[in-house]
PDB file of C-alpha atoms in Angstrom:
ATOM      1  CA  ARG V  22      15.881 -23.075  14.669  1.00  0.00           C
ATOM      2  CA  ARG V  23      16.976 -21.777  11.572  1.00  0.00           C
ATOM      3  CA  GLN V  24      13.889 -20.620  11.128  1.00  0.00           C
ATOM      4  CA  ARG V  25      13.857 -18.226  13.792  1.00  0.00           C
ATOM      5  CA  ILE V  26      17.128 -16.640  12.354  1.00  0.00           C
ATOM      6  CA  ALA V  27      15.752 -16.248   9.420  1.00  0.00           C
ATOM      7  CA  VAL V  28      12.630 -14.519  10.974  1.00  0.00           C
ATOM      8  CA  ALA V  29      14.499 -12.431  13.150  1.00  0.00           C
ATOM      9  CA  VAL V  30      16.832 -10.927  10.325  1.00  0.00           C
ATOM     10  CA  ALA V  31      13.970 -10.622   7.731  1.00  0.00           C
ATOM     11  CA  ILE V  32      11.702  -8.207  10.700  1.00  0.00           C
ATOM     12  CA  PHE V  33      15.806  -6.302  11.567  1.00  0.00           C
ATOM     13  CA  MET V  34      15.905  -6.102   7.705  1.00  0.00           C
ATOM     14  CA  ALA V  35      12.529  -4.412   7.303  1.00  0.00           C
ATOM     15  CA  LEU V  36      12.848  -1.747   9.170  1.00  0.00           C
ATOM     16  CA  PRO V  37      13.098   1.873   7.369  1.00  0.00           C
ATOM     17  CA  PHE V  38      16.941   2.617   6.579  1.00  0.00           C
ATOM     18  CA  PRO V  39      18.262   5.576   8.519  1.00  0.00           C
ATOM     19  CA  LEU V  40      16.809   3.540  11.509  1.00  0.00           C
ATOM     20  CA  LEU V  41      19.344   1.003  10.486  1.00  0.00           C
ATOM     21  CA  ALA V  42      22.051   3.222  10.331  1.00  0.00           C
ATOM     22  CA  LEU V  43      21.695   4.190  13.208  1.00  0.00           C
ATOM     23  CA  GLY V  44      21.220   0.450  14.308  1.00  0.00           C
ATOM     24  CA  TRP V  45      25.199   0.347  13.022  1.00  0.00           C
ATOM     25  CA  VAL V  46      26.410   3.693  14.140  1.00  0.00           C
ATOM     26  CA  ARG V  47      25.451   3.256  17.646  1.00  0.00           C
ATOM     27  CA  LEU V  48      26.710   0.082  17.877  1.00  0.00           C
ATOM     28  CA  VAL V  49      30.354   0.885  17.074  1.00  0.00           C
ATOM     29  CA  GLY V  50      29.192   3.479  19.468  1.00  0.00           C
ATOM     30  CA  LYS V  51      29.394   6.359  16.835  1.00  0.00           C
ATOM     31  CA  ASP V  52      26.110   8.619  17.255  1.00  0.00           C
ATOM     32  CA  PHE V  53      24.958  10.968  14.415  1.00  0.00           C
ATOM     33  CA  PRO V  54      21.306  13.020  14.805  1.00  0.00           C
ATOM     34  CA  LEU V  55      19.730  13.624  12.075  1.00  0.00           C
ATOM     35  CA  LEU V  56      19.538   9.018  12.482  1.00  0.00           C
ATOM     36  CA  TRP V  57      16.834   9.445  14.788  1.00  0.00           C
ATOM     37  CA  ILE V  58      13.508  10.309  12.277  1.00  0.00           C
ATOM     38  CA  GLY V  59      13.861   6.369  11.450  1.00  0.00           C
ATOM     39  CA  MET V  60      12.193   6.189  15.055  1.00  0.00           C
ATOM     40  CA  ILE V  61       9.721   8.552  14.013  1.00  0.00           C
ATOM     41  CA  GLN V  62       9.075   6.632  10.636  1.00  0.00           C
ATOM     42  CA  TYR V  63       8.425   2.637  12.223  1.00  0.00           C
ATOM     43  CA  ALA V  64       6.493   4.550  14.803  1.00  0.00           C
ATOM     44  CA  TYR V  65       4.310   6.446  13.072  1.00  0.00           C
ATOM     45  CA  GLU V  66       4.868   6.748   9.272  1.00  0.00           C
ATOM     46  CA  THR V  67       4.779   3.212   8.673  1.00  0.00           C
ATOM     47  CA  ALA V  68       2.435   2.347  11.936  1.00  0.00           C
ATOM     48  CA  ASP V  69      -0.245  -0.479  10.392  1.00  0.00           C
ATOM     49  CA  GLY V  70      -2.801   0.602  13.738  1.00  0.00           C
ATOM     50  CA  LEU V  71      -3.242  -3.858  13.667  1.00  0.00           C
ATOM     51  CA  LEU V  72       0.041  -6.160  14.207  1.00  0.00           C
ATOM     52  CA  ARG V  73       2.126  -2.437  15.142  1.00  0.00           C
ATOM     53  CA  GLY V  74       1.144   1.134  16.116  1.00  0.00           C
ATOM     54  CA  GLY V  75      -2.272   0.021  17.030  1.00  0.00           C
ATOM     55  CA  ALA V  76      -2.542   1.165  20.981  1.00  0.00           C
ATOM     56  CA  SER V  77      -0.415   4.475  20.035  1.00  0.00           C
ATOM     57  CA  ASN V  78      -2.897   5.438  16.811  1.00  0.00           C
ATOM     58  CA  SER V  79      -5.831   6.032  15.798  1.00  0.00           C
ATOM     59  CA  PHE V  80      -8.823   4.262  14.374  1.00  0.00           C
ATOM     60  CA  THR V  81      -8.770   5.063  11.694  1.00  0.00           C
ATOM     61  CA  LEU V  82      -5.169   3.993  11.189  1.00  0.00           C
ATOM     62  CA  SER V  83      -6.773   0.478  12.041  1.00  0.00           C
ATOM     63  CA  PHE V  84      -9.688   0.798   9.566  1.00  0.00           C
ATOM     64  CA  GLY V  85      -7.236   2.574   6.738  1.00  0.00           C
ATOM     65  CA  THR V  86      -5.489  -0.777   6.907  1.00  0.00           C
ATOM     66  CA  ALA V  87      -7.810  -3.426   7.457  1.00  0.00           C
ATOM     67  CA  ALA V  88      -9.382  -1.897   4.091  1.00  0.00           C
ATOM     68  CA  ASN V  89      -6.296  -1.919   1.810  1.00  0.00           C
ATOM     69  CA  LEU V  90      -5.822  -5.588   2.595  1.00  0.00           C
ATOM     70  CA  PHE V  91      -9.937  -6.025   2.027  1.00  0.00           C
ATOM     71  CA  GLY V  92      -9.514  -4.160  -1.532  1.00  0.00           C
ATOM     72  CA  VAL V  93      -6.735  -6.509  -2.215  1.00  0.00           C
ATOM     73  CA  PHE V  94      -8.125  -9.607  -1.190  1.00  0.00           C
ATOM     74  CA  LEU V  95     -11.348  -9.576  -2.890  1.00  0.00           C
ATOM     75  CA  LEU V  96      -9.813  -7.484  -6.136  1.00  0.00           C
ATOM     76  CA  THR V  97      -7.724 -10.425  -6.282  1.00  0.00           C
ATOM     77  CA  ARG V  98     -10.232 -12.567  -5.559  1.00  0.00           C
ATOM     78  CA  TYR V  99     -12.648 -11.086  -8.290  1.00  0.00           C
ATOM     79  CA  VAL V 100      -9.849 -11.432 -11.031  1.00  0.00           C
ATOM     80  CA  ARG V 101      -9.068 -15.197 -10.634  1.00  0.00           C
ATOM     81  CA  ASP V 102     -13.098 -16.149 -10.439  1.00  0.00           C
ATOM     82  CA  ARG V 103     -15.411 -13.392 -11.775  1.00  0.00           C
ATOM     83  CA  ARG V 104     -17.397 -14.145  -9.145  1.00  0.00           C
ATOM     84  CA  PRO V 105     -19.962 -11.171  -8.716  1.00  0.00           C
ATOM     85  CA  ARG V 106     -20.530 -11.512  -4.832  1.00  0.00           C
ATOM     86  CA  ASP V 107     -16.751 -10.300  -4.842  1.00  0.00           C
ATOM     87  CA  LEU V 108     -17.442  -6.406  -7.233  1.00  0.00           C
ATOM     88  CA  ALA V 109     -19.862  -6.653  -5.637  1.00  0.00           C
ATOM     89  CA  LEU V 110     -18.198  -6.809  -1.607  1.00  0.00           C
ATOM     90  CA  LEU V 111     -15.293  -4.457  -3.181  1.00  0.00           C
ATOM     91  CA  SER V 112     -17.899  -1.833  -3.890  1.00  0.00           C
ATOM     92  CA  LEU V 113     -19.057  -2.152  -0.288  1.00  0.00           C
ATOM     93  CA  THR V 114     -15.403  -1.876   1.076  1.00  0.00           C
ATOM     94  CA  ALA V 115     -14.985   1.343  -1.488  1.00  0.00           C
ATOM     95  CA  PHE V 116     -17.597   2.609  -0.139  1.00  0.00           C
ATOM     96  CA  LEU V 117     -17.075   2.044   3.244  1.00  0.00           C
ATOM     97  CA  SER V 118     -13.445   3.012   3.269  1.00  0.00           C
ATOM     98  CA  ALA V 119     -14.050   6.552   1.828  1.00  0.00           C
ATOM     99  CA  PHE V 120     -17.728   7.751   4.114  1.00  0.00           C
ATOM    100  CA  PHE V 121     -15.443   6.733   6.872  1.00  0.00           C
ATOM    101  CA  HIS V 122     -12.087   7.698   6.162  1.00  0.00           C
ATOM    102  CA  PRO V 123     -11.993   9.222   2.663  1.00  0.00           C
ATOM    103  CA  VAL V 124      -8.131   8.728   2.244  1.00  0.00           C
ATOM    104  CA  GLU V 125      -7.836   5.050   1.978  1.00  0.00           C
ATOM    105  CA  ALA V 126     -10.466   4.533  -0.911  1.00  0.00           C
ATOM    106  CA  CYS V 127      -8.481   6.480  -3.330  1.00  0.00           C
ATOM    107  CA  VAL V 128      -5.984   3.329  -3.382  1.00  0.00           C
ATOM    108  CA  ILE V 129      -8.634   1.030  -3.625  1.00  0.00           C
ATOM    109  CA  THR V 130      -9.859   2.690  -6.905  1.00  0.00           C
ATOM    110  CA  THR V 131      -7.325   4.081  -8.412  1.00  0.00           C
ATOM    111  CA  ALA V 132      -5.783   0.016  -8.604  1.00  0.00           C
ATOM    112  CA  SER V 133      -9.436  -1.061  -9.284  1.00  0.00           C
ATOM    113  CA  LEU V 134      -9.929   0.733 -12.222  1.00  0.00           C
ATOM    114  CA  VAL V 135      -6.185  -0.134 -13.139  1.00  0.00           C
ATOM    115  CA  THR V 136      -6.894  -3.580 -12.874  1.00  0.00           C
ATOM    116  CA  PHE V 137      -9.647  -3.358 -14.751  1.00  0.00           C
ATOM    117  CA  ALA V 138      -8.418  -1.408 -17.760  1.00  0.00           C
ATOM    118  CA  MET V 139      -5.724  -4.449 -18.014  1.00  0.00           C
ATOM    119  CA  LEU V 140      -8.462  -6.550 -18.094  1.00  0.00           C
ATOM    120  CA  ALA V 141     -10.366  -5.389 -20.652  1.00  0.00           C
ATOM    121  CA  GLN V 142      -7.130  -4.606 -22.830  1.00  0.00           C
ATOM    122  CA  ARG V 143      -6.380  -8.488 -22.568  1.00  0.00           C
ATOM    123  CA  GLU V 144     -10.137  -9.459 -23.421  1.00  0.00           C
ATOM    124  CA  ARG V 145     -10.610  -6.866 -25.908  1.00  0.00           C
ATOM    125  CA  ARG V 146     -13.816  -5.807 -24.384  1.00  0.00           C
ATOM    126  CA  LEU V 147     -14.718  -2.802 -22.997  1.00  0.00           C
ATOM    127  CA  SER V 148     -17.236  -3.669 -21.225  1.00  0.00           C
ATOM    128  CA  VAL V 149     -14.834  -5.315 -18.377  1.00  0.00           C
ATOM    129  CA  PHE V 150     -13.543  -1.514 -17.809  1.00  0.00           C
ATOM    130  CA  LEU V 151     -16.706   0.095 -17.449  1.00  0.00           C
ATOM    131  CA  ARG V 152     -19.569  -1.950 -15.857  1.00  0.00           C
ATOM    132  CA  CYS V 153     -16.367  -2.971 -13.347  1.00  0.00           C
ATOM    133  CA  GLY V 154     -15.007   0.201 -13.350  1.00  0.00           C
ATOM    134  CA  ALA V 155     -18.458   2.163 -12.878  1.00  0.00           C
ATOM    135  CA  ALA V 156     -18.939  -0.580  -9.491  1.00  0.00           C
ATOM    136  CA  VAL V 157     -16.801   0.367  -7.423  1.00  0.00           C
ATOM    137  CA  GLY V 158     -15.955   4.490  -8.660  1.00  0.00           C
ATOM    138  CA  ALA V 159     -19.555   4.954  -8.348  1.00  0.00           C
ATOM    139  CA  SER V 160     -19.781   3.398  -4.632  1.00  0.00           C
ATOM    140  CA  ALA V 161     -16.510   5.166  -3.784  1.00  0.00           C
ATOM    141  CA  VAL V 162     -17.720   8.421  -4.949  1.00  0.00           C
ATOM    142  CA  LEU V 163     -20.960   8.322  -2.854  1.00  0.00           C
ATOM    143  CA  GLY V 164     -19.446   7.211  -0.169  1.00  0.00           C
ATOM    144  CA  LEU V 165     -17.333  10.596  -0.260  1.00  0.00           C
ATOM    145  CA  LEU V 166     -20.532  12.494  -1.141  1.00  0.00           C
ATOM    146  CA  PRO V 167     -21.216  13.743   2.490  1.00  0.00           C
ATOM    147  CA  TYR V 168     -17.531  15.078   2.385  1.00  0.00           C
ATOM    148  CA  VAL V 169     -17.513  17.339  -1.269  1.00  0.00           C
ATOM    149  CA  ILE V 170     -21.142  18.434   0.118  1.00  0.00           C
ATOM    150  CA  GLN V 171     -19.472  19.894   3.384  1.00  0.00           C
ATOM    151  CA  THR V 172     -16.660  21.556   1.838  1.00  0.00           C
ATOM    152  CA  SER V 173     -18.282  23.163  -0.628  1.00  0.00           C
ATOM    153  CA  ARG V 174     -20.870  24.059   2.146  1.00  0.00           C
ATOM    154  CA  SER V 175     -18.296  25.728   4.407  1.00  0.00           C
ATOM    155  CA  GLU V 176     -15.331  27.656   4.633  1.00  0.00           C
ATOM    156  CA  TRP V 177     -14.263  26.338   7.442  1.00  0.00           C
ATOM    157  CA  VAL V 178     -13.741  22.949   6.065  1.00  0.00           C
ATOM    158  CA  ARG V 179     -12.460  24.127   3.208  1.00  0.00           C
ATOM    159  CA  ASP V 180      -9.718  25.322   4.820  1.00  0.00           C
ATOM    160  CA  ILE V 181      -8.856  22.596   7.375  1.00  0.00           C
ATOM    161  CA  SER V 182      -8.645  20.501   4.138  1.00  0.00           C
ATOM    162  CA  ARG V 183      -5.752  22.714   3.009  1.00  0.00           C
ATOM    163  CA  ILE V 184      -3.619  23.079   6.800  1.00  0.00           C
ATOM    164  CA  TRP V 185      -3.960  19.768   7.150  1.00  0.00           C
ATOM    165  CA  ASN V 186      -2.461  18.050   4.450  1.00  0.00           C
ATOM    166  CA  TRP V 187       0.860  15.713   4.268  1.00  0.00           C
ATOM    167  CA  GLN V 188       3.621  15.521   1.725  1.00  0.00           C
ATOM    168  CA  PRO V 189       6.733  13.336   1.223  1.00  0.00           C
ATOM    169  CA  SER V 190      10.217  14.123   2.527  1.00  0.00           C
ATOM    170  CA  SER V 191      12.000  13.102  -0.426  1.00  0.00           C
ATOM    171  CA  VAL V 192      11.141  11.242  -3.383  1.00  0.00           C
ATOM    172  CA  LEU V 193      13.346   8.812  -2.350  1.00  0.00           C
ATOM    173  CA  TRP V 194      10.330   8.596   0.831  1.00  0.00           C
ATOM    174  CA  VAL V 195       9.051   5.285   0.239  1.00  0.00           C
ATOM    175  CA  PRO V 196      12.392   3.413  -0.212  1.00  0.00           C
ATOM    176  CA  LEU V 197      14.034   5.325   2.871  1.00  0.00           C
ATOM    177  CA  VAL V 198      10.610   4.551   5.453  1.00  0.00           C
ATOM    178  CA  PHE V 199       9.688   1.656   4.035  1.00  0.00           C
ATOM    179  CA  GLY V 200      13.164  -0.187   3.598  1.00  0.00           C
ATOM    180  CA  LEU V 201      14.965  -3.031   2.249  1.00  0.00           C
ATOM    181  CA  PRO V 202      11.517  -5.480   0.856  1.00  0.00           C
ATOM    182  CA  ALA V 203      10.103  -2.165  -0.909  1.00  0.00           C
ATOM    183  CA  LEU V 204      13.013  -1.991  -3.052  1.00  0.00           C
ATOM    184  CA  LEU V 205      13.863  -5.339  -3.721  1.00  0.00           C
ATOM    185  CA  VAL V 206      10.094  -5.491  -4.627  1.00  0.00           C
ATOM    186  CA  ALA V 207      10.804  -2.378  -7.475  1.00  0.00           C
ATOM    187  CA  TYR V 208      13.740  -4.093  -8.626  1.00  0.00           C
ATOM    188  CA  PHE V 209      12.859  -7.463  -8.940  1.00  0.00           C
ATOM    189  CA  LEU V 210      10.177  -6.362 -10.763  1.00  0.00           C
ATOM    190  CA  LEU V 211      12.124  -3.409 -12.795  1.00  0.00           C
ATOM    191  CA  MET V 212      14.429  -7.051 -13.620  1.00  0.00           C
ATOM    192  CA  ARG V 213      11.288  -8.947 -14.837  1.00  0.00           C
ATOM    193  CA  PHE V 214      10.839 -11.433 -12.034  1.00  0.00           C
ATOM    194  CA  PRO V 215       7.751 -12.996 -14.071  1.00  0.00           C
ATOM    195  CA  LEU V 216       4.424 -12.671 -11.975  1.00  0.00           C
ATOM    196  CA  ARG V 217       2.854 -15.918 -11.994  1.00  0.00           C
ATOM    197  CA  THR V 218      -0.924 -16.065 -11.295  1.00  0.00           C
ATOM    198  CA  PRO V 219      -3.752 -12.677 -11.141  1.00  0.00           C
ATOM    199  CA  GLY V 220      -2.627 -11.858  -7.729  1.00  0.00           C
ATOM    200  CA  ASP V 221       0.653 -11.591  -8.401  1.00  0.00           C
ATOM    201  CA  GLU V 222      -0.302  -8.688 -11.189  1.00  0.00           C
ATOM    202  CA  VAL V 223      -3.069  -6.941  -8.744  1.00  0.00           C
ATOM    203  CA  LEU V 224      -0.598  -6.653  -5.793  1.00  0.00           C
ATOM    204  CA  ARG V 225       1.890  -5.382  -8.622  1.00  0.00           C
ATOM    205  CA  THR V 226      -0.593  -2.950  -9.746  1.00  0.00           C
ATOM    206  CA  TRP V 227      -1.586  -2.045  -6.645  1.00  0.00           C
ATOM    207  CA  PHE V 228       2.916  -1.560  -5.248  1.00  0.00           C
ATOM    208  CA  PHE V 229       3.028   1.415  -8.238  1.00  0.00           C
ATOM    209  CA  THR V 230      -0.959   2.430  -7.882  1.00  0.00           C
ATOM    210  CA  THR V 231      -0.057   4.103  -4.198  1.00  0.00           C
ATOM    211  CA  ILE V 232       3.589   4.923  -4.595  1.00  0.00           C
ATOM    212  CA  ALA V 233       1.823   6.731  -7.704  1.00  0.00           C
ATOM    213  CA  LEU V 234      -0.316   9.054  -6.166  1.00  0.00           C
ATOM    214  CA  LEU V 235       2.069  10.133  -3.933  1.00  0.00           C
ATOM    215  CA  TYR V 236       2.354  12.259  -5.824  1.00  0.00           C
ATOM    216  CA  VAL V 237      -0.870  14.111  -7.436  1.00  0.00           C
ATOM    217  CA  PRO V 238      -1.866  17.171  -5.176  1.00  0.00           C
ATOM    218  CA  PRO V 239      -5.712  16.674  -4.756  1.00  0.00           C
ATOM    219  CA  VAL V 240      -5.424  14.016  -2.640  1.00  0.00           C
ATOM    220  CA  PRO V 241      -6.352  13.739   1.073  1.00  0.00           C
ATOM    221  CA  PHE V 242      -3.484  13.399   3.556  1.00  0.00           C
ATOM    222  CA  LYS V 243      -1.208  11.091   1.994  1.00  0.00           C
ATOM    223  CA  LEU V 244       0.751   9.533   4.462  1.00  0.00           C
ATOM    224  CA  HIS V 245      -2.446   7.956   5.288  1.00  0.00           C
ATOM    225  CA  MET V 246      -2.388   6.032   1.391  1.00  0.00           C
ATOM    226  CA  PHE V 247       0.115   3.702   2.730  1.00  0.00           C
ATOM    227  CA  ASP V 248      -2.031   1.780   5.460  1.00  0.00           C
ATOM    228  CA  GLY V 249      -1.435  -1.752   4.949  1.00  0.00           C
ATOM    229  CA  PHE V 250       1.399  -0.836   1.825  1.00  0.00           C
ATOM    230  CA  SER V 251       4.216  -2.885   4.419  1.00  0.00           C
ATOM    231  CA  TYR V 252       1.756  -5.896   4.316  1.00  0.00           C
ATOM    232  CA  ILE V 253       1.798  -5.202  -0.056  1.00  0.00           C
ATOM    233  CA  ALA V 254       5.155  -4.743  -0.229  1.00  0.00           C
ATOM    234  CA  ALA V 255       6.363  -7.978   2.185  1.00  0.00           C
ATOM    235  CA  ILE V 256       3.259  -9.900   0.281  1.00  0.00           C
ATOM    236  CA  LEU V 257       4.608  -9.587  -3.789  1.00  0.00           C
ATOM    237  CA  LEU V 258       8.622  -9.776  -2.455  1.00  0.00           C
ATOM    238  CA  VAL V 259       7.140 -13.431  -1.326  1.00  0.00           C
ATOM    239  CA  ARG V 260       6.101 -13.907  -4.917  1.00  0.00           C
ATOM    240  CA  LEU V 261       8.579 -12.815  -6.673  1.00  0.00           C
ATOM    241  CA  LEU V 262      10.907 -15.356  -4.998  1.00  0.00           C
ATOM    242  CA  SER V 263       9.201 -17.920  -5.169  1.00  0.00           C
ATOM    243  CA  GLY V 264       8.432 -17.236  -8.935  1.00  0.00           C
ATOM    244  CA  HIS V 265      11.903 -17.537  -9.865  1.00  0.00           C
ATOM    245  CA  VAL V 266      13.670 -20.329 -10.786  1.00  0.00           C
ATOM    246  CA  GLN V 267      16.682 -20.054  -9.517  1.00  0.00           C
ATOM    247  CA  MET V 268      16.061 -17.672  -6.183  1.00  0.00           C
ATOM    248  CA  ARG V 269      13.871 -20.263  -5.269  1.00  0.00           C
ATOM    249  CA  LEU V 270      16.748 -22.921  -5.962  1.00  0.00           C
ATOM    250  CA  LEU V 271      18.855 -19.690  -3.574  1.00  0.00           C
ATOM    251  CA  VAL V 272      16.647 -20.437  -0.965  1.00  0.00           C
ATOM    252  CA  GLN V 273      16.150 -23.254  -1.069  1.00  0.00           C
ATOM    253  CA  ALA V 274      19.525 -24.559  -0.520  1.00  0.00           C
TER     254      ALA V 274
END
């Protein structure tokens, strides 16, 4: 019973902040129309196409979420075990993501390159970055090539790419929309909570890379970069809490 209550509280606290505020305001019999934007943030901007939003959103949303989660999984396995098979599957994921929906590939490729750069610096071997980065980067470029060719040949495609764009409504868009989990992750990382495993470092890199790419102008329709971001934030939050001695004792108590 206590676990069920805890899960219900966790789900509620993971809602966008405007939707949380709307709930409290409505609870006391008031209304604040601007807070209804939280419904759009919950139903559309943070939909993942898997557990939520699958029936009301396009296949590309489900595909993008799966691609990001596969990317995190395969990158973590490669960093941990250094098996060429995992690097090959990560490169394949980057290619398929770029070929079928050229948004999430920006996150997959950039987070992979940053991770490989950190590995190369730690091991003092530039070849690690060059070899692994070339495999993932070349795969993503190959998947993007048809779009690049069509954009260079067609004025109509260029116009669509300029018009059909999305920008966040505020610099605080990420914590407002993804709620308390994303805010706590950023806070705990700033407080230097320990990262115990290579997988934790990959999650941290993926978390900050996604947010950083939000402010890179050439990236198309940036909202889709956040497909699966709520999972990344939630898993990283659990890892940070379980790795901190005082927090672990508090949770056990």
